[in-house]
Short mmCIF file of C-alpha atoms in Angstrom, two decimals:
data_model
loop_
_atom_site.label_atom_id
_atom_site.label_comp_id
_atom_site.label_asym_id
_atom_site.label_seq_id
_atom_site.Cartn_x
_atom_site.Cartn_y
_atom_site.Cartn_z
CA UNK A 6 -13.23 23.53 28.21
CA UNK A 7 -14.35 24.38 24.15
CA UNK A 8 -12.24 22.43 21.70
CA UNK A 9 -10.36 24.72 19.62
CA UNK A 10 -11.37 25.08 16.06
CA UNK A 11 -8.83 23.77 13.51
CA UNK A 12 -7.95 26.48 10.83
CA UNK A 13 -6.05 25.41 7.67
CA UNK A 14 -3.70 28.17 6.76
CA UNK A 15 -4.61 29.79 3.36
CA UNK A 16 -1.23 31.50 2.23
CA UNK A 17 -1.14 32.59 -1.35
CA UNK A 18 1.95 31.85 -3.49
CA UNK A 19 3.02 35.40 -2.75
CA UNK A 20 2.96 35.14 1.25
CA UNK A 21 4.70 31.98 0.82
CA UNK A 22 7.54 33.46 -1.13
CA UNK A 23 7.67 36.38 1.56
CA UNK A 24 7.89 33.74 4.13
CA UNK A 25 10.66 31.76 2.56
CA UNK A 26 12.75 35.15 2.05
CA UNK A 27 12.22 36.56 5.27
CA UNK A 28 12.47 33.36 7.35
CA UNK A 29 15.37 31.66 5.65
CA UNK A 30 17.10 34.69 3.54
CA UNK A 31 16.47 32.58 0.41
CA UNK A 32 15.80 33.86 -3.18
CA UNK A 33 12.62 31.98 -4.41
CA UNK A 34 12.55 30.87 -8.12
CA UNK A 35 9.07 29.12 -8.09
CA UNK A 36 6.42 28.21 -5.47
CA UNK A 37 3.61 25.71 -6.11
CA UNK A 38 1.09 24.23 -3.90
CA UNK A 39 1.04 20.51 -2.80
CA UNK A 40 -1.76 18.41 -1.52
CA UNK A 41 -2.15 17.85 1.95
CA UNK A 42 -4.81 16.94 4.62
CA UNK A 43 -5.15 19.64 7.25
CA UNK A 44 -1.67 21.54 6.91
CA UNK A 45 -0.73 23.59 3.98
CA UNK A 46 2.47 22.39 1.69
CA UNK A 47 4.33 24.15 -1.16
CA UNK A 48 7.11 23.16 -3.13
CA UNK A 49 9.64 25.70 -3.23
CA UNK A 50 12.58 26.05 -5.83
CA UNK A 51 15.12 28.62 -4.57
CA UNK A 52 18.23 30.07 -6.83
CA UNK A 53 21.31 29.57 -4.67
CA UNK A 54 21.28 28.87 -0.95
CA UNK A 55 21.91 30.27 2.60
CA UNK A 56 25.63 29.83 1.76
CA UNK A 57 25.37 31.60 -1.98
CA UNK A 58 26.00 29.98 -5.19
CA UNK A 59 24.07 29.64 -8.32
CA UNK A 60 22.51 26.21 -8.13
CA UNK A 61 18.68 25.77 -7.69
CA UNK A 62 17.70 23.78 -4.61
CA UNK A 63 14.09 22.60 -3.88
CA UNK A 64 12.48 22.40 -0.70
CA UNK A 65 9.04 21.78 1.05
CA UNK A 66 7.22 24.56 3.29
CA UNK A 67 5.09 23.25 5.63
CA UNK A 68 2.49 25.42 7.40
CA UNK A 69 0.85 23.58 10.24
CA UNK A 70 -2.85 23.75 10.97
CA UNK A 71 -3.99 26.07 13.84
CA UNK A 72 -4.47 23.21 16.50
CA UNK A 73 -1.19 21.12 15.78
CA UNK A 74 0.41 24.68 15.80
CA UNK A 75 -0.16 24.99 19.78
CA UNK A 76 1.88 21.99 20.46
CA UNK A 77 5.48 23.33 19.76
CA UNK A 78 6.78 20.07 21.86
CA UNK A 79 4.91 17.75 19.76
CA UNK A 80 6.19 19.30 16.62
CA UNK A 81 9.55 19.55 17.85
CA UNK A 82 9.41 15.93 18.81
CA UNK A 83 8.34 14.96 15.30
CA UNK A 84 11.41 17.12 13.53
CA UNK A 85 13.99 15.93 15.88
CA UNK A 86 12.81 12.25 15.12
CA UNK A 87 13.03 13.03 11.36
CA UNK A 88 16.60 14.53 11.88
CA UNK A 89 17.58 11.59 14.00
CA UNK A 90 16.47 9.05 11.25
CA UNK A 91 18.36 10.94 8.71
CA UNK A 92 21.42 10.58 10.66
CA UNK A 93 20.88 6.87 10.89
CA UNK A 94 20.49 6.59 7.16
CA UNK A 95 16.77 6.72 6.75
CA UNK A 96 15.70 8.82 3.93
CA UNK A 97 13.48 11.31 5.83
CA UNK A 98 13.26 15.06 5.52
CA UNK A 99 15.08 17.23 7.62
CA UNK A 100 14.64 21.02 8.54
CA UNK A 101 16.58 24.02 7.11
CA UNK A 102 17.23 26.46 9.89
CA UNK A 103 15.94 29.84 9.92
CA UNK A 104 18.35 32.90 9.33
CA UNK A 105 18.07 32.62 13.66
CA UNK A 106 19.22 29.16 13.63
CA UNK A 107 15.42 27.54 14.63
CA UNK A 108 14.07 24.60 13.19
CA UNK A 109 10.49 26.13 13.12
CA UNK A 110 8.71 29.48 13.57
CA UNK A 111 5.24 30.13 15.05
CA UNK A 112 4.03 32.91 12.40
CA UNK A 113 0.78 34.72 12.34
CA UNK A 114 -1.02 34.44 9.00
CA UNK A 115 -3.97 36.63 8.08
CA UNK A 116 -6.82 36.05 5.63
CA UNK A 117 -8.97 39.07 5.35
CA UNK A 118 -9.56 40.36 8.62
CA UNK A 119 -9.16 37.26 10.36
CA UNK A 120 -5.56 36.03 11.58
CA UNK A 121 -4.25 32.73 13.23
CA UNK A 122 -1.11 31.41 14.37
CA UNK A 123 0.74 28.69 12.42
CA UNK A 124 3.96 26.64 12.81
CA UNK A 125 6.21 26.99 9.82
CA UNK A 126 9.16 24.75 8.96
CA UNK A 127 11.15 24.32 5.68
CA UNK A 128 12.34 20.89 4.91
CA UNK A 129 14.64 19.07 2.35
CA UNK A 130 12.58 17.98 -0.71
CA UNK A 131 13.42 14.19 -1.46
CA UNK A 132 12.81 12.59 -4.81
CA UNK A 133 10.70 9.44 -5.74
CA UNK A 134 7.06 8.39 -6.83
CA UNK A 135 4.48 7.84 -4.21
CA UNK A 136 3.75 4.08 -4.24
CA UNK A 137 -0.02 4.63 -5.07
CA UNK A 138 1.36 5.45 -8.51
CA UNK A 139 3.42 2.28 -9.10
CA UNK A 140 2.95 -1.60 -9.67
CA UNK A 141 4.83 -3.29 -7.07
CA UNK A 142 5.74 -6.90 -6.45
CA UNK A 143 6.72 -9.06 -3.59
CA UNK A 144 10.30 -7.72 -3.27
CA UNK A 145 9.00 -4.13 -2.60
CA UNK A 146 6.27 -5.37 -0.23
CA UNK A 147 8.98 -6.97 1.68
CA UNK A 148 11.38 -4.27 1.66
CA UNK A 149 8.50 -1.86 2.93
CA UNK A 150 7.96 -4.01 5.93
CA UNK A 151 11.51 -4.36 6.79
CA UNK A 152 12.16 -0.78 6.40
CA UNK A 153 9.42 0.26 8.68
CA UNK A 154 10.33 -2.19 11.40
CA UNK A 155 14.28 -0.94 11.23
CA UNK A 156 12.75 2.62 11.65
CA UNK A 157 10.61 1.91 14.48
CA UNK A 158 13.63 -0.26 16.26
CA UNK A 159 16.07 2.53 15.66
CA UNK A 160 13.71 5.12 17.14
CA UNK A 161 12.97 2.60 19.98
CA UNK A 162 16.61 2.10 20.77
CA UNK A 163 18.09 5.44 20.56
CA UNK A 164 16.17 8.19 19.84
CA UNK A 165 15.89 10.42 23.27
CA UNK A 166 14.71 14.20 23.34
CA UNK A 167 12.91 16.17 26.06
CA UNK A 168 10.24 16.86 23.71
CA UNK A 169 9.32 13.12 23.03
CA UNK A 170 7.19 13.07 25.99
CA UNK A 171 4.63 14.98 23.61
CA UNK A 172 4.23 11.87 21.42
CA UNK A 173 2.07 10.12 24.06
CA UNK A 174 -0.80 11.58 22.59
CA UNK A 175 -4.02 10.74 24.51
CA UNK A 176 -7.15 10.67 22.52
CA UNK A 177 -5.46 11.17 19.57
CA UNK A 178 -7.81 9.95 16.79
CA UNK A 179 -5.34 8.44 14.31
CA UNK A 180 -3.92 6.03 17.16
CA UNK A 181 -5.53 2.72 16.71
CA UNK A 182 -5.94 2.16 20.36
CA UNK A 183 -8.56 5.00 20.26
CA UNK A 184 -10.78 3.45 17.48
CA UNK A 185 -13.71 3.14 19.96
CA UNK A 186 -13.91 6.92 20.22
CA UNK A 187 -15.11 6.99 16.54
CA UNK A 188 -17.96 5.35 17.13
CA UNK A 189 -19.83 8.60 17.17
CA UNK A 190 -19.31 9.12 13.54
CA UNK A 191 -20.92 5.83 12.73
CA UNK A 192 -24.09 8.01 11.60
CA UNK A 193 -21.87 9.81 8.81
CA UNK A 194 -21.80 6.53 6.92
CA UNK A 195 -24.62 5.51 4.70
CA UNK A 196 -27.01 3.07 6.04
CA UNK A 197 -26.00 -0.37 4.82
CA UNK A 198 -23.75 -3.11 4.82
CA UNK A 199 -20.59 -1.08 5.24
CA UNK A 200 -22.02 0.82 8.19
CA UNK A 201 -22.96 -2.48 9.69
CA UNK A 202 -19.66 -4.13 9.10
CA UNK A 203 -17.76 -0.98 10.76
CA UNK A 204 -19.93 -0.93 13.56
CA UNK A 205 -19.30 -4.75 14.03
CA UNK A 206 -15.43 -4.10 13.52
CA UNK A 207 -15.71 -1.52 16.35
CA UNK A 208 -17.51 -3.78 18.88
CA UNK A 209 -14.96 -6.52 18.23
CA UNK A 210 -12.28 -4.08 18.89
CA UNK A 211 -13.76 -3.04 22.31
CA UNK A 212 -14.20 -6.73 23.18
CA UNK A 213 -11.06 -8.30 21.66
CA UNK A 214 -8.33 -5.43 21.50
CA UNK A 215 -8.91 -2.87 24.21
CA UNK A 216 -8.72 -5.36 27.03
CA UNK A 217 -5.60 -6.55 25.87
CA UNK A 218 -3.65 -3.30 25.01
CA UNK A 219 -1.02 -3.83 27.45
CA UNK A 220 0.23 -6.81 26.05
CA UNK A 221 1.28 -5.34 22.59
CA UNK A 222 4.70 -3.63 22.76
CA UNK A 223 4.76 0.16 22.34
CA UNK A 224 7.42 2.63 21.21
CA UNK A 225 7.41 5.72 18.98
CA UNK A 226 6.05 5.00 15.51
CA UNK A 227 5.67 6.87 12.45
CA UNK A 228 1.76 6.25 12.32
CA UNK A 229 0.91 7.04 8.71
CA UNK A 230 3.26 4.70 6.43
CA UNK A 231 0.64 5.19 3.67
CA UNK A 232 0.40 5.31 0.07
CA UNK A 233 1.19 8.82 -0.49
CA UNK A 234 3.91 9.29 2.40
CA UNK A 235 6.78 6.77 1.12
CA UNK A 236 8.19 7.48 -2.09
CA UNK A 237 9.84 4.98 -4.25
CA UNK A 238 12.49 4.59 -7.26
CA UNK A 239 13.49 1.78 -9.48
CA UNK A 240 16.43 0.05 -7.81
CA UNK A 241 18.24 -0.21 -11.40
CA UNK A 242 17.11 3.09 -12.99
CA UNK A 243 17.47 1.16 -16.45
CA UNK A 244 14.40 -0.88 -15.12
CA UNK A 245 12.28 2.15 -15.90
CA UNK A 246 12.56 1.41 -19.67
CA UNK A 247 12.81 -2.37 -19.67
CA UNK A 248 11.10 -4.67 -22.29
CA UNK A 249 7.15 -4.65 -21.47
CA UNK A 250 7.44 -8.45 -20.98
CA UNK A 251 9.86 -8.35 -18.09
CA UNK A 252 9.01 -8.46 -14.54
CA UNK A 253 8.08 -5.56 -12.41
CA UNK A 254 11.19 -3.70 -11.45
CA UNK A 255 12.27 -3.95 -7.88
CA UNK A 256 11.96 -0.55 -5.94
CA UNK A 257 13.81 1.20 -3.08
CA UNK A 258 12.40 3.69 -0.80
CA UNK A 259 13.83 7.09 -1.51
CA UNK A 260 11.59 9.10 1.21
CA UNK A 261 9.53 8.52 4.30
CA UNK A 262 7.23 11.57 4.62
CA UNK A 263 4.78 13.24 6.89
CA UNK A 264 5.60 12.52 10.48
CA UNK A 265 2.52 14.56 11.65
CA UNK A 266 0.59 11.33 13.13
CA UNK A 267 3.82 10.21 14.85
CA UNK A 268 2.93 9.13 18.22
CA UNK A 269 3.79 6.62 21.02
CA UNK A 270 1.76 3.65 19.94
CA UNK A 271 2.04 -0.15 19.40
CA UNK A 272 4.46 -1.31 16.97
CA UNK A 273 2.08 -3.88 15.28
CA UNK A 274 0.06 -0.86 14.24
CA UNK A 275 3.03 0.29 12.05
CA UNK A 276 2.74 -3.00 10.36
CA UNK A 277 -1.04 -2.76 10.41
CA UNK A 278 -0.89 0.59 8.69
CA UNK A 279 1.29 -0.30 5.74
CA UNK A 280 -0.63 -3.68 5.08
CA UNK A 281 -3.61 -1.78 5.06
CA UNK A 282 -2.41 1.10 2.44
CA UNK A 283 -0.61 -1.26 0.33
CA UNK A 284 -3.83 -3.56 0.09
CA UNK A 285 -5.50 -0.39 -1.23
CA UNK A 286 -3.33 0.01 -4.22
CA UNK A 287 -2.59 -3.61 -4.97
CA UNK A 288 -3.94 -5.66 -7.64
CA UNK A 289 -3.61 -8.45 -5.34
CA UNK A 290 -5.05 -6.89 -2.01
CA UNK A 291 -5.12 -10.23 0.22
CA UNK A 292 -1.62 -11.45 -1.19
CA UNK A 293 0.34 -8.47 -0.05
CA UNK A 294 0.31 -8.91 3.80
CA UNK A 295 2.31 -11.90 4.03
CA UNK A 296 5.26 -10.24 2.32
CA UNK A 297 4.95 -7.27 4.47
CA UNK A 298 4.80 -9.35 7.50
CA UNK A 299 8.01 -11.46 6.51
CA UNK A 300 9.70 -8.04 6.02
CA UNK A 301 8.58 -6.65 9.40
CA UNK A 302 9.45 -9.95 11.47
CA UNK A 303 13.12 -10.31 9.80
CA UNK A 304 13.60 -7.09 12.19
CA UNK A 305 10.87 -7.17 14.81
CA UNK A 306 9.27 -10.47 15.18
CA UNK A 307 5.77 -10.62 16.25
CA UNK A 308 4.27 -12.14 19.70
CA UNK A 309 1.94 -14.85 19.44
CA UNK A 310 -0.98 -11.97 20.85
CA UNK A 311 0.19 -9.51 17.97
CA UNK A 312 0.23 -11.99 15.27
CA UNK A 313 -3.59 -13.25 16.27
CA UNK A 314 -4.69 -9.45 16.46
CA UNK A 315 -3.33 -8.50 12.89
CA UNK A 316 -6.32 -9.42 11.02
CA UNK A 317 -8.83 -7.73 13.14
CA UNK A 318 -6.40 -4.61 13.20
CA UNK A 319 -6.14 -4.28 9.58
CA UNK A 320 -10.01 -4.23 9.41
CA UNK A 321 -9.96 -1.54 12.16
CA UNK A 322 -7.49 0.81 10.34
CA UNK A 323 -9.70 0.49 7.23
CA UNK A 324 -12.81 1.46 9.32
CA UNK A 325 -10.79 4.02 11.18
CA UNK A 326 -9.68 5.78 7.81
CA UNK A 327 -13.46 5.54 6.33
CA UNK A 328 -14.85 7.08 9.44
CA UNK A 329 -12.23 10.04 9.74
CA UNK A 330 -12.55 10.74 6.28
CA UNK A 331 -15.96 10.81 6.23
CA UNK A 332 -15.79 13.57 9.22
CA UNK A 333 -13.09 15.42 7.74
CA UNK A 334 -15.10 16.37 4.57
CA UNK A 335 -17.49 17.97 7.05
CA UNK A 336 -14.99 20.09 8.72
CA UNK A 337 -13.20 20.94 5.08
CA UNK A 338 -15.76 20.25 2.16
CA UNK A 339 -13.52 22.18 -0.07
CA UNK A 340 -10.63 19.38 0.18
CA UNK A 341 -13.28 16.51 -0.36
CA UNK A 342 -11.28 15.14 -3.41
CA UNK A 343 -7.93 14.94 -1.63
CA UNK A 344 -9.69 13.63 1.59
CA UNK A 345 -11.60 10.68 0.03
CA UNK A 346 -9.01 9.77 -2.42
CA UNK A 347 -8.71 6.31 -1.04
CA UNK A 348 -11.89 5.92 0.56
CA UNK A 349 -13.62 3.84 -2.42
CA UNK A 350 -10.56 1.28 -2.44
CA UNK A 351 -10.64 1.20 1.31
CA UNK A 352 -14.32 0.09 1.39
CA UNK A 353 -13.63 -2.81 -1.33
CA UNK A 354 -10.49 -4.00 0.88
CA UNK A 355 -12.71 -3.92 4.00
CA UNK A 356 -15.42 -5.94 2.41
CA UNK A 357 -13.02 -8.61 0.94
CA UNK A 358 -11.19 -9.03 4.10
CA UNK A 359 -14.52 -9.56 5.89
CA UNK A 360 -16.03 -11.71 3.46
CA UNK A 361 -13.02 -14.13 3.57
CA UNK A 362 -12.74 -14.10 7.14
CA UNK A 363 -9.84 -14.39 9.80
CA UNK A 364 -9.13 -17.91 9.14
CA UNK A 365 -8.78 -17.89 5.29
CA UNK A 366 -6.76 -14.57 5.32
CA UNK A 367 -4.29 -15.75 7.91
CA UNK A 368 -3.54 -18.50 6.18
CA UNK A 369 -2.62 -16.68 3.13
CA UNK A 370 -0.45 -14.37 5.09
CA UNK A 371 1.41 -16.51 7.55
CA UNK A 372 2.04 -19.44 4.62
CA UNK A 373 3.58 -16.31 2.65
CA UNK A 374 5.53 -15.11 5.64
CA UNK A 375 6.90 -18.80 6.28
CA UNK A 376 7.97 -19.14 2.77
CA UNK A 377 10.70 -16.66 3.42
CA UNK A 378 12.19 -18.80 6.43
CA UNK A 379 13.03 -21.72 4.11
#
């Protein structure tokens, strides 16, 4: 069967306003596009609300791409998980119901003579700054690891919905278990050290990880706790204006965004993904891992096999990001700047880890993690 073509919606601002007013019965004050990978997002400010009133409120209008929009169960599962996490005290967005009381709506969106169907949701807008734009220290690294483990634990222990079965996404390219399926994209990397390194990482994955997947604990994971999907604010607001000689402020997590990569995967992948993206934005990439591991293990201690795989899996995630980014640029060249935003930094981290090697990096990570137990 021919693979469906992924179409990213191309709503204009005026079309977005019409959609919000028709679906949600809200009067739009302003609307502006937000960066996104394969979907289309708008920051929407409305005057009053569905209950009336004069106060302005902010929302995010999410218009899914045409391929993901075909899987209503998967989108519902992701949305229900967000609602569940919010009920449990996590800062995740929640959907605004349509005038008909639905949490999402399948809409036909046209461009010229062409049209395609896209799933539309409007979510609460949460405050904060992406951690890509901040200088963080060990306290926030630890908090990050602890929070993502708590999130996975809560989902594993209590989230139940008929649609959750759809999160077992066979062949999903962002599931680290499927890294070997990306081997076909190796030719998209320029010949040289990086391509050779990624090739060897995939080979090690096939030899050491793939045969042992059954030994890793699994559950529903967020799957994309990257530098733009976790928003932070200073724990002490006055710290923003603190003396420049003082230490880096401690941050709290104010938003966990974008559940589009949520899947039934290995818990250790959640940790690996967060380490990889914190490395990409950190001034001390190698030093980050130990603090995140300590936070994660304060909630979900790793098994011996998971700890042993950690170093290779971080290499795998960085390689996965490089390969998917290069392929995505082919599909959506106009979005190249956004897609490749972290590629150069990921490339540097990959080389740094590879050159130091497993033994040296593990010593740094695990010595740091042990220091939290003293």
